[in-house]
Coordinates of C-alpha atoms in Angstrom, one line a residue:
M1 CA -54.1 18.0 28.6
S2 CA -53.9 18.8 24.9
R3 CA -54.6 22.5 25.6
Q4 CA -52.0 22.5 28.4
A5 CA -49.3 20.7 26.4
P6 CA -48.0 23.8 24.4
R7 CA -47.6 25.7 27.6
I8 CA -45.8 22.8 29.2
L9 CA -43.3 22.8 26.4
Q10 CA -42.9 26.6 26.5
R11 CA -42.4 26.8 30.3
G12 CA -40.6 24.7 32.9
D13 CA -39.2 24.5 36.4
S14 CA -36.6 22.0 37.6
L15 CA -38.4 21.6 40.9
L16 CA -41.4 20.1 39.0
L17 CA -39.3 17.6 37.1
E18 CA -39.8 14.0 38.2
E19 CA -36.8 12.4 39.9
G20 CA -34.9 10.2 37.6
A21 CA -36.3 11.8 34.4
P22 CA -34.3 10.6 31.4
P23 CA -31.6 10.9 30.3
T24 CA -30.0 9.9 33.6
L25 CA -26.3 9.7 34.2
N26 CA -26.5 6.0 33.5
D27 CA -28.3 6.8 30.2
L28 CA -25.6 9.2 29.3
A29 CA -22.9 6.8 30.3
G30 CA -24.4 4.3 27.9
A31 CA -23.7 6.8 25.1
L32 CA -20.0 6.7 26.0
Q33 CA -18.1 4.0 24.0
F34 CA -14.5 2.9 24.5
A35 CA -13.3 1.3 21.3
L36 CA -10.5 -0.6 23.0
G37 CA -7.4 -1.1 20.9
D38 CA -8.8 1.3 18.2
G39 CA -7.6 4.5 19.9
R40 CA -11.0 6.0 19.9
I41 CA -13.5 7.1 22.6
W42 CA -17.0 8.1 21.4
L43 CA -19.7 10.1 23.1
N44 CA -22.5 9.2 20.7
D45 CA -21.2 10.5 17.4
E46 CA -18.5 12.8 18.8
R47 CA -14.9 11.5 19.3
M48 CA -13.5 12.3 22.7
V49 CA -10.0 12.1 24.4
L50 CA -8.9 11.5 27.9
V51 CA -6.6 14.4 29.1
Q52 CA -5.0 14.5 32.5
T53 CA -6.2 17.4 34.6
K54 CA -2.5 18.5 35.1
V55 CA -2.1 18.7 31.4
L56 CA -5.2 20.8 31.0
G57 CA -4.1 23.1 33.7
A58 CA -0.6 23.4 32.2
L59 CA -2.1 24.3 28.8
Q60 CA -4.3 27.0 30.2
A61 CA -1.4 28.4 32.3
Q62 CA 0.8 28.5 29.2
M63 CA -1.9 30.4 27.3
I64 CA -2.1 32.9 30.1
R65 CA 1.7 33.5 30.1
D66 CA 1.8 33.8 26.3
S67 CA -1.4 35.8 25.7
G68 CA -2.5 37.3 28.9
M69 CA -5.4 36.6 31.2
S70 CA -8.1 38.5 29.2
H71 CA -7.2 36.8 25.9
T72 CA -7.1 33.4 27.4
R73 CA -10.5 33.9 29.2
T74 CA -12.1 34.9 25.9
A75 CA -10.6 31.9 24.0
C76 CA -11.6 29.4 26.7
M77 CA -15.2 30.7 26.9
R78 CA -15.6 30.4 23.1
I79 CA -14.3 26.8 23.2
G80 CA -16.7 26.1 26.1
W81 CA -19.6 27.6 24.1
Q82 CA -18.9 25.2 21.2
E83 CA -18.7 22.3 23.5
G84 CA -22.1 23.2 25.0
V85 CA -23.7 23.4 21.6
Q86 CA -22.3 19.9 20.8
H87 CA -23.8 18.6 24.1
A88 CA -27.2 20.0 23.0
G89 CA -26.9 18.1 19.7
L90 CA -26.2 14.9 21.7
I91 CA -29.4 15.3 23.7
K92 CA -31.5 16.2 20.7
T93 CA -30.4 13.2 18.6
R94 CA -29.7 10.4 21.0
F95 CA -32.3 11.2 23.6
A96 CA -35.2 12.5 21.5
Q97 CA -38.0 13.4 23.8
Q98 CA -40.9 15.9 24.3
D99 CA -39.8 17.3 27.7
L100 CA -37.7 20.5 27.3
T101 CA -37.2 20.7 31.1
A102 CA -35.7 17.2 31.1
A103 CA -33.4 18.1 28.2
L104 CA -32.2 21.2 30.0
A105 CA -31.6 19.2 33.2
A106 CA -29.5 16.7 31.2
G107 CA -26.9 19.4 30.5
P108 CA -25.4 19.4 34.0
R109 CA -25.3 15.6 33.9
V110 CA -23.2 15.6 30.7
H111 CA -20.9 18.2 32.3
T112 CA -20.5 15.8 35.3
L113 CA -20.0 12.8 33.0
E114 CA -17.0 14.6 31.4
G115 CA -15.3 15.0 34.7
F116 CA -14.9 18.7 34.9
A117 CA -16.9 18.9 38.2
K118 CA -19.8 17.5 40.1
V119 CA -22.6 19.7 39.0
V120 CA -25.4 20.2 41.5
T121 CA -28.6 21.8 40.1
K122 CA -30.1 24.1 42.7
R123 CA -32.9 25.3 40.5
F124 CA -33.7 26.6 37.0
E125 CA -36.9 27.9 35.4
F126 CA -37.7 29.2 32.0
D127 CA -40.4 30.6 29.8
A128 CA -39.4 30.1 26.1
K129 CA -42.3 32.3 24.8
R130 CA -41.2 35.3 26.9
K131 CA -37.5 34.4 26.4
T132 CA -36.7 34.3 30.1
Y133 CA -34.4 32.0 32.0
L134 CA -33.0 31.9 35.6
G135 CA -30.8 29.1 37.0
E136 CA -28.4 28.4 39.8
F137 CA -25.8 25.6 39.8
H138 CA -23.0 24.6 42.1
W139 CA -19.8 23.0 40.8
I140 CA -18.1 20.8 43.3
D141 CA -14.3 20.0 42.8
S142 CA -14.0 22.0 39.6
V143 CA -10.9 20.9 37.7
E144 CA -10.4 24.2 36.0
G145 CA -10.6 26.3 39.2
T146 CA -8.4 23.9 41.1
Q147 CA -5.7 23.9 38.5
H148 CA -5.8 27.7 38.3
L149 CA -5.4 27.8 42.1
K150 CA -2.5 25.4 41.9
N151 CA -0.6 27.3 39.1
F152 CA -1.3 30.9 40.2
G153 CA -2.5 30.9 43.8
V154 CA -5.7 32.6 45.0
C155 CA -7.2 34.7 42.2
D156 CA -9.2 37.9 42.5
C157 CA -11.7 36.8 39.9
P158 CA -13.5 33.5 38.8
A159 CA -11.3 31.3 36.7
C160 CA -13.5 28.5 35.3
W161 CA -13.7 30.1 31.9
L162 CA -14.0 27.1 29.6
Q163 CA -16.7 25.6 31.9
V164 CA -18.8 28.7 32.1
G165 CA -19.1 28.8 28.3
V166 CA -20.5 25.2 28.2
P167 CA -23.9 25.9 29.8
S168 CA -24.2 29.2 27.9
G169 CA -23.9 27.3 24.6
Y170 CA -26.0 24.4 25.7
T171 CA -29.0 26.4 27.1
T172 CA -28.9 28.8 24.2
A173 CA -28.9 26.0 21.6
L174 CA -32.0 24.4 23.3
L175 CA -34.0 27.5 24.0
G176 CA -33.2 29.4 20.9
F177 CA -32.5 32.7 22.6
P178 CA -29.3 33.9 24.3
V179 CA -28.7 32.7 27.8
I180 CA -25.5 33.8 29.6
F181 CA -23.9 32.0 32.5
R182 CA -21.6 33.7 34.9
E183 CA -19.5 32.4 37.8
I184 CA -20.0 34.5 40.9
E185 CA -17.9 32.3 43.3
C186 CA -14.9 30.1 42.3
V187 CA -12.6 27.8 44.1
A188 CA -9.8 29.7 42.4
Q189 CA -10.8 32.6 44.7
G190 CA -10.6 30.4 47.7
A191 CA -14.3 29.5 47.8
A192 CA -15.4 26.0 48.9
R193 CA -17.2 25.5 45.6
C194 CA -18.1 27.3 42.4
I195 CA -21.5 29.0 42.1
V196 CA -22.8 29.7 38.6
I197 CA -25.8 31.8 37.7
G198 CA -27.6 31.7 34.3
K199 CA -29.9 34.4 33.1
D200 CA -31.4 35.6 29.8
V201 CA -29.7 38.6 28.4
E202 CA -32.3 41.2 29.4
S203 CA -32.1 40.0 33.0
W204 CA -28.3 40.8 33.1
G205 CA -28.9 44.4 32.1
D206 CA -27.0 46.6 29.7
D207 CA -23.4 45.3 30.2
V208 CA -23.2 41.8 28.7
P209 CA -19.7 41.5 27.1
E210 CA -20.4 37.7 26.6
L211 CA -22.6 38.6 23.6
E212 CA -19.6 39.8 21.7
I213 CA -17.4 36.9 22.9
F214 CA -20.0 34.3 21.6
G215 CA -20.9 36.3 18.5
L216 CA -24.5 36.9 19.6
S217 CA -26.9 39.8 19.7
R218 CA -29.6 40.6 22.2
D219 CA -32.3 39.3 19.8
D220 CA -30.3 36.5 18.2
T221 CA -32.3 34.0 16.1
R222 CA -29.6 33.2 13.6
R223 CA -27.7 30.6 15.5
S224 CA -30.4 28.3 16.7
E225 CA -34.2 27.9 16.6
P226 CA -36.2 27.2 19.7
W227 CA -36.6 23.5 20.4
N228 CA -40.2 22.6 19.5
P229 CA -40.2 18.8 19.7
A230 CA -44.0 18.5 19.1
Q231 CA -43.6 20.0 15.6
A232 CA -39.9 20.0 14.5
M233 CA -37.9 17.5 16.4
P234 CA -34.5 17.5 14.6
L235 CA -33.9 14.2 12.8
L236 CA -30.6 12.4 13.3
G237 CA -28.9 12.3 9.9
T238 CA -30.4 15.1 8.0
S239 CA -28.1 15.8 5.1
T240 CA -28.4 18.0 2.0
V241 CA -25.0 17.4 0.5
D242 CA -24.7 16.4 -3.2
Q243 CA -23.3 12.9 -3.3
A244 CA -21.8 13.5 -6.7
E245 CA -19.9 16.6 -5.6
T246 CA -18.9 16.2 -1.9
I247 CA -16.4 13.9 -0.2
I248 CA -17.9 13.2 3.2
G249 CA -15.6 13.0 6.2
N250 CA -12.9 14.9 8.0
S251 CA -10.5 12.1 9.2
A252 CA -6.8 12.5 8.4
H253 CA -7.0 9.6 5.9
I254 CA -9.9 10.9 3.8
Q255 CA -8.5 14.5 3.9
R256 CA -5.2 13.2 2.5
T257 CA -7.1 11.4 -0.3
K258 CA -9.1 14.5 -1.0
R259 CA -6.0 16.7 -1.2
L260 CA -4.4 14.3 -3.7
L261 CA -7.6 14.2 -5.8
D262 CA -7.9 18.0 -5.9
K263 CA -4.2 18.3 -6.9
A264 CA -4.6 15.6 -9.6
S265 CA -8.0 16.7 -11.0
P266 CA -6.9 19.6 -13.2
F267 CA -4.4 17.5 -15.1
S268 CA -5.1 14.8 -17.8
E269 CA -2.6 12.3 -16.6
T270 CA -3.7 8.8 -15.7
V271 CA -4.7 8.1 -12.1
M272 CA -4.6 4.8 -10.3
L273 CA -7.0 4.4 -7.4
I274 CA -6.0 1.7 -5.0
G275 CA -8.5 0.5 -2.4
G276 CA -10.5 -2.5 -1.2
P277 CA -14.0 -3.4 -2.4
G278 CA -16.7 -1.0 -1.3
T279 CA -14.3 1.9 -0.5
G280 CA -15.9 4.1 -3.2
K281 CA -13.3 4.0 -6.0
E282 CA -15.9 4.8 -8.8
F283 CA -17.2 7.7 -6.7
F284 CA -13.7 9.2 -6.4
A285 CA -13.2 8.6 -10.2
R286 CA -16.4 10.6 -10.9
Y287 CA -15.1 13.2 -8.4
L288 CA -11.9 13.5 -10.5
H289 CA -14.0 13.8 -13.7
N290 CA -16.4 16.4 -12.3
H291 CA -13.5 18.5 -11.0
G292 CA -11.2 18.0 -14.0
A293 CA -10.6 19.9 -17.2
T294 CA -13.5 18.2 -19.1
P295 CA -16.4 17.9 -16.6
N296 CA -18.9 18.2 -19.5
G297 CA -17.4 15.3 -21.3
T298 CA -18.7 11.7 -21.1
F299 CA -17.8 9.5 -18.1
V300 CA -17.6 5.9 -19.1
S301 CA -17.2 3.0 -16.6
V302 CA -15.8 -0.3 -17.8
N303 CA -16.0 -3.5 -15.7
C304 CA -12.8 -5.1 -16.8
G305 CA -13.8 -8.5 -15.3
A306 CA -16.5 -8.7 -18.0
L307 CA -14.0 -8.3 -20.9
T308 CA -13.0 -11.9 -21.5
E309 CA -9.7 -12.3 -23.4
G310 CA -10.8 -15.1 -25.7
L311 CA -13.9 -13.5 -27.0
P312 CA -13.5 -11.8 -30.4
T313 CA -15.8 -9.0 -29.3
A314 CA -13.6 -8.0 -26.3
Q315 CA -11.2 -5.9 -28.4
D316 CA -14.1 -4.4 -30.3
E317 CA -15.8 -3.5 -27.0
L318 CA -12.7 -1.7 -25.9
F319 CA -11.0 -0.4 -29.1
G320 CA -13.7 -0.6 -31.8
P321 CA -15.4 2.4 -33.5
E322 CA -18.2 2.1 -31.1
G323 CA -16.0 0.9 -28.2
Y324 CA -15.5 2.3 -24.7
L325 CA -12.4 4.4 -25.7
Q326 CA -14.3 6.1 -28.5
K327 CA -17.3 6.8 -26.3
A328 CA -15.1 8.3 -23.7
K329 CA -13.2 10.5 -26.1
G330 CA -13.0 14.0 -24.7
G331 CA -14.1 12.8 -21.3
T332 CA -13.0 10.1 -18.8
L333 CA -12.7 6.3 -19.1
F334 CA -12.8 4.5 -15.8
F335 CA -11.3 0.9 -15.7
N336 CA -12.7 -0.8 -12.7
D337 CA -10.7 -3.8 -11.5
F338 CA -8.1 -3.4 -14.3
L339 CA -6.0 -6.3 -13.0
S340 CA -8.6 -8.7 -14.4
L341 CA -7.7 -7.7 -18.0
G342 CA -6.0 -10.5 -20.0
I343 CA -2.4 -10.1 -21.0
G344 CA -3.3 -9.6 -24.7
L345 CA -5.7 -6.7 -23.9
Q346 CA -3.1 -5.2 -21.6
A347 CA -0.6 -5.1 -24.4
K348 CA -3.0 -3.4 -26.8
L349 CA -4.1 -1.0 -24.1
A350 CA -0.5 -0.1 -23.2
A351 CA 0.1 0.7 -26.9
F352 CA -3.0 2.9 -27.1
L353 CA -2.1 4.8 -23.9
H354 CA 1.4 5.4 -25.2
E355 CA 0.0 6.9 -28.5
D356 CA -2.7 8.8 -26.7
R357 CA -0.2 10.3 -24.3
N358 CA 1.8 11.6 -27.3
R359 CA -1.4 13.2 -28.6
R360 CA -1.7 14.9 -25.2
Q361 CA -4.4 12.6 -24.0
K362 CA -7.7 13.4 -25.6
T363 CA -9.2 10.9 -23.1
R364 CA -8.5 10.8 -19.4
I365 CA -7.9 7.3 -18.0
I366 CA -8.6 6.4 -14.4
A367 CA -7.9 2.8 -13.3
A368 CA -8.9 1.2 -10.0
T369 CA -7.8 -2.0 -8.2
G370 CA -8.5 -3.6 -4.9
T371 CA -5.2 -5.6 -4.9
S372 CA -1.5 -4.8 -5.2
P373 CA -0.4 -4.2 -8.8
L374 CA 3.2 -5.0 -7.8
E375 CA 2.2 -8.4 -6.6
A376 CA 0.3 -9.0 -9.8
I377 CA 3.5 -8.1 -11.8
S378 CA 5.6 -10.5 -9.7
K379 CA 3.1 -13.3 -10.6
G380 CA 3.2 -12.4 -14.3
L381 CA -0.4 -11.3 -14.4
F382 CA 0.2 -7.6 -15.1
R383 CA 2.4 -6.0 -17.6
T384 CA 5.1 -3.6 -16.3
D385 CA 4.7 -1.2 -19.2
L386 CA 1.0 -0.8 -18.5
H387 CA 1.6 -0.4 -14.8
N388 CA 4.0 2.5 -15.6
L389 CA 1.4 4.1 -17.8
L390 CA -1.5 3.8 -15.4
S391 CA 0.3 4.7 -12.1
I392 CA 1.5 8.2 -13.0
L393 CA -0.7 9.5 -10.2
P394 CA -1.4 6.7 -7.7
I395 CA -3.9 7.6 -4.9
E396 CA -4.8 5.3 -2.1
V397 CA -8.5 5.1 -1.1
P398 CA -8.7 4.3 2.6
A399 CA -10.8 1.5 4.1
L400 CA -13.6 2.6 6.4
R401 CA -11.9 1.0 9.4
D402 CA -9.0 3.4 8.8
R403 CA -11.4 6.4 8.8
R404 CA -13.7 5.6 11.7
D405 CA -14.0 9.3 12.6
D406 CA -16.1 9.7 9.4
I407 CA -18.7 7.0 10.4
P408 CA -21.1 9.5 12.1
A409 CA -21.1 11.8 9.1
L410 CA -21.6 8.9 6.7
I411 CA -24.5 7.5 8.8
A412 CA -26.2 10.9 8.7
H413 CA -25.6 11.1 4.9
F414 CA -26.9 7.6 4.1
L415 CA -30.0 8.1 6.4
S416 CA -30.8 11.2 4.3
V417 CA -30.1 9.6 1.0
H418 CA -32.1 6.4 1.6
R419 CA -35.0 8.1 3.3
K420 CA -35.5 10.2 0.2
R421 CA -34.9 7.3 -2.1
H422 CA -37.6 5.1 -0.5
R423 CA -39.8 8.0 0.5
K424 CA -40.0 6.7 4.1
M425 CA -39.9 8.9 7.2
I426 CA -37.5 7.4 9.8
E427 CA -36.6 9.4 12.9
G428 CA -33.0 8.1 13.1
V429 CA -31.0 5.3 14.6
T430 CA -31.4 4.0 18.2
G431 CA -28.5 4.6 20.6
A432 CA -27.7 0.8 20.8
A433 CA -27.7 0.5 17.0
Y434 CA -25.5 3.7 16.7
D435 CA -23.0 2.2 19.2
L436 CA -22.8 -1.0 17.1
L437 CA -22.3 0.9 13.9
L438 CA -19.3 2.7 15.5
L439 CA -17.8 -0.6 16.6
Y440 CA -18.4 -2.8 13.6
D441 CA -15.4 -3.6 11.3
Y442 CA -17.1 -3.1 7.9
P443 CA -15.3 -5.7 5.7
G444 CA -17.5 -4.2 2.9
N445 CA -16.4 -0.7 3.7
V446 CA -18.6 2.3 2.9
R447 CA -20.8 0.3 0.5
E448 CA -21.6 -2.0 3.4
L449 CA -22.5 0.9 5.7
S450 CA -24.8 2.3 3.0
N451 CA -26.4 -1.2 2.6
L452 CA -26.9 -1.5 6.4
I453 CA -28.6 1.9 6.6
E454 CA -30.8 1.2 3.6
R455 CA -31.8 -2.2 4.9
G456 CA -32.6 -0.6 8.3
I457 CA -34.8 2.0 6.7
I458 CA -36.7 -0.6 4.7
F459 CA -37.3 -2.9 7.7
A460 CA -38.0 -0.3 10.3
E461 CA -41.5 0.9 11.1
P462 CA -42.5 4.3 9.4
G463 CA -42.0 7.1 11.8
G464 CA -39.8 5.0 14.1
F465 CA -36.1 4.3 14.6
V466 CA -33.7 2.0 12.9
D467 CA -32.6 -0.6 15.5
I468 CA -30.0 -3.4 15.6
H469 CA -32.3 -6.1 14.3
H470 CA -33.4 -4.0 11.4
M471 CA -29.8 -3.8 10.0
F472 CA -27.8 -6.8 11.1
T473 CA -28.4 -10.4 10.1
S474 CA -26.5 -13.7 10.4
L475 CA -24.4 -12.5 7.5
E476 CA -22.3 -10.1 9.5
K477 CA -19.6 -11.0 11.9
L478 CA -20.2 -9.0 15.1
P479 CA -18.5 -8.7 18.5
E480 CA -19.9 -11.5 20.7
L481 CA -21.8 -9.3 23.1
A482 CA -23.4 -7.4 20.2
K483 CA -24.2 -10.6 18.3
S484 CA -25.9 -12.2 21.3
T485 CA -27.9 -9.1 22.0
K486 CA -28.9 -8.8 18.4
L487 CA -30.2 -12.3 18.2
H488 CA -32.3 -11.8 21.3
L489 CA -33.6 -8.6 19.9
R490 CA -34.7 -10.2 16.7
T491 CA -36.6 -12.8 18.6
S492 CA -38.2 -10.2 20.8
A493 CA -39.1 -7.9 17.9
A494 CA -40.8 -10.9 16.2
A495 CA -42.9 -11.3 19.4
G496 CA -43.9 -7.7 19.2
S497 CA -41.7 -6.3 22.0
N498 CA -40.4 -2.8 22.0
S499 CA -36.7 -3.2 21.2
Q500 CA -35.7 0.0 22.9
D501 CA -37.1 -1.2 26.2
T502 CA -36.0 -4.8 25.6
L503 CA -32.4 -4.0 25.0
A504 CA -31.5 -3.2 28.6
A505 CA -33.4 -6.2 29.9
L506 CA -31.6 -8.5 27.4
E507 CA -28.3 -7.0 28.2
I508 CA -28.9 -7.8 31.9
E509 CA -29.9 -11.3 31.0
L510 CA -26.8 -11.8 28.9
L511 CA -24.5 -10.4 31.5
R512 CA -26.1 -12.5 34.3
A513 CA -25.8 -15.7 32.2
A514 CA -22.1 -15.1 31.5
L515 CA -21.4 -14.4 35.2
V516 CA -23.2 -17.6 36.3
E517 CA -21.4 -19.6 33.6
A518 CA -18.1 -18.2 34.9
D519 CA -19.1 -18.9 38.5
W520 CA -19.1 -15.1 39.1
N521 CA -15.4 -14.9 38.1
V522 CA -15.7 -11.3 36.7
S523 CA -12.5 -11.5 34.7
E524 CA -13.4 -14.8 33.1
A525 CA -16.9 -13.5 32.3
A526 CA -15.5 -10.4 30.8
R527 CA -13.2 -12.4 28.5
N528 CA -16.1 -14.6 27.4
L529 CA -18.2 -11.5 26.6
G530 CA -15.4 -9.8 24.7
L531 CA -15.4 -6.9 27.3
S532 CA -12.7 -5.4 29.4
R533 CA -12.9 -6.1 33.2
A534 CA -13.6 -2.4 33.8
K535 CA -16.5 -2.3 31.4
L536 CA -18.1 -5.4 32.9
D537 CA -17.5 -4.0 36.4
Y538 CA -19.4 -0.8 35.3
R539 CA -22.3 -2.8 33.9
I540 CA -22.5 -5.0 37.1
K541 CA -22.7 -1.8 39.2
K542 CA -25.1 -0.1 36.7
F543 CA -27.6 -2.9 36.7
G544 CA -27.1 -3.9 40.4
L545 CA -26.1 -7.4 39.6
I546 CA -25.2 -9.5 42.7
P547 CA -24.1 -13.1 43.0
P548 CA -26.7 -15.6 44.5
S549 CA -26.3 -16.1 48.2
S550 CA -24.3 -19.3 49.1

């Protein structure tokens, strides 16, 4: 078996794949999360949207009218290619496994899950060592082809351009050599269903214009390496970014914050950072310092809560010859939680800042607060003149709940940081734990996410995965369903059960108990579980739950 294993990984045939090999459609559906009321749909770590098929058809029709058929076809194929590569990433990270044939077979299921068509796999076979691939697939009720037929009538060529790019990107990303899919029959041509053929480049012959469309060459090894799970299974969360230099995230909120920081950094005027505990205010202060006019100067952080007004040493600590202001001269002085300063220290600091400003600010001042300065002024706890001096450049630091699109990237980053810090090899995060991390409210913001990941890495087994019970304790307030599942998982883990296998069984147990308690009133059980009726209906069908016979 050990001698045959490398060849099994290098070659495959869909006809030899066991029926029901994971990930199944149900497995993939489990990676789909609807964050109700939050305006987000997740497919593992990728945010999704629901778009009406008519809208998609209208968009493509408008592109054809504006740019022509050829230009639209190229653009759609490129978008489809990118989507296929993302799908491959989902299978590599969430469903880490040894069977490359099963991974390739999962592609059509993801395609079906997204609602573009019902994909029927007729057959595919490959030999990764020889870089050969041949596959045939049927698309039933293709949305793209149907909409093209509706908008333009019967076409003389296949029209599922976006969809045909998806398997090309997916298969190429997994195999590591270019595989091109072409549609040879299409419902837009009047056919009963679409027929799609995939081949390696050499099998297509000399005329392969898709190589230019996808930015590939015949012997392309730049874009992806062959999947070799026995030796180099990609780890979820590998990150090489420098924490001191890079702001992680692409959400609208964090991008706005970054733009303001980049605009403010070259100047020496004071900056006020406003954000809740754990949002990373000191990190952003250091970012300003590192990208400012004096990055080689000293960065000094002051915990204002420790400067007690009544102590004689407080003024010396701040204004004395060896005080913080002197130490930060020519660099940056960061006042953390500046609203905790006493009124007397505020008056002296306001005078200093006024004089320093007239001297063209030899020291840059950055102040941070987690509460409203205006509210503190109204209560007489904060001087107006100091507020005016500190708030020349106010910048809001968003809470993590306002930048949820950044959670996947932050998970990846903290996995990398804490694995290196603790010198512990962890494969990644289980699917169930990942889903919970996407849904959790994070009252402690980014710092809490970092703590959860670090705790998980410490408690998880070496070489294993971080699961729910490794991260969450009784200290966190979780959604009721997740909380109940987590508590059961902790008990099972203590008994030596495999939490990955146990989670599904515990979820069934939890659902069944809620349904029995509600006398099989599905709406009531859904409310008790904190689920929507539709989500509970899906789980009832998924697990085959039926009420006891009367």
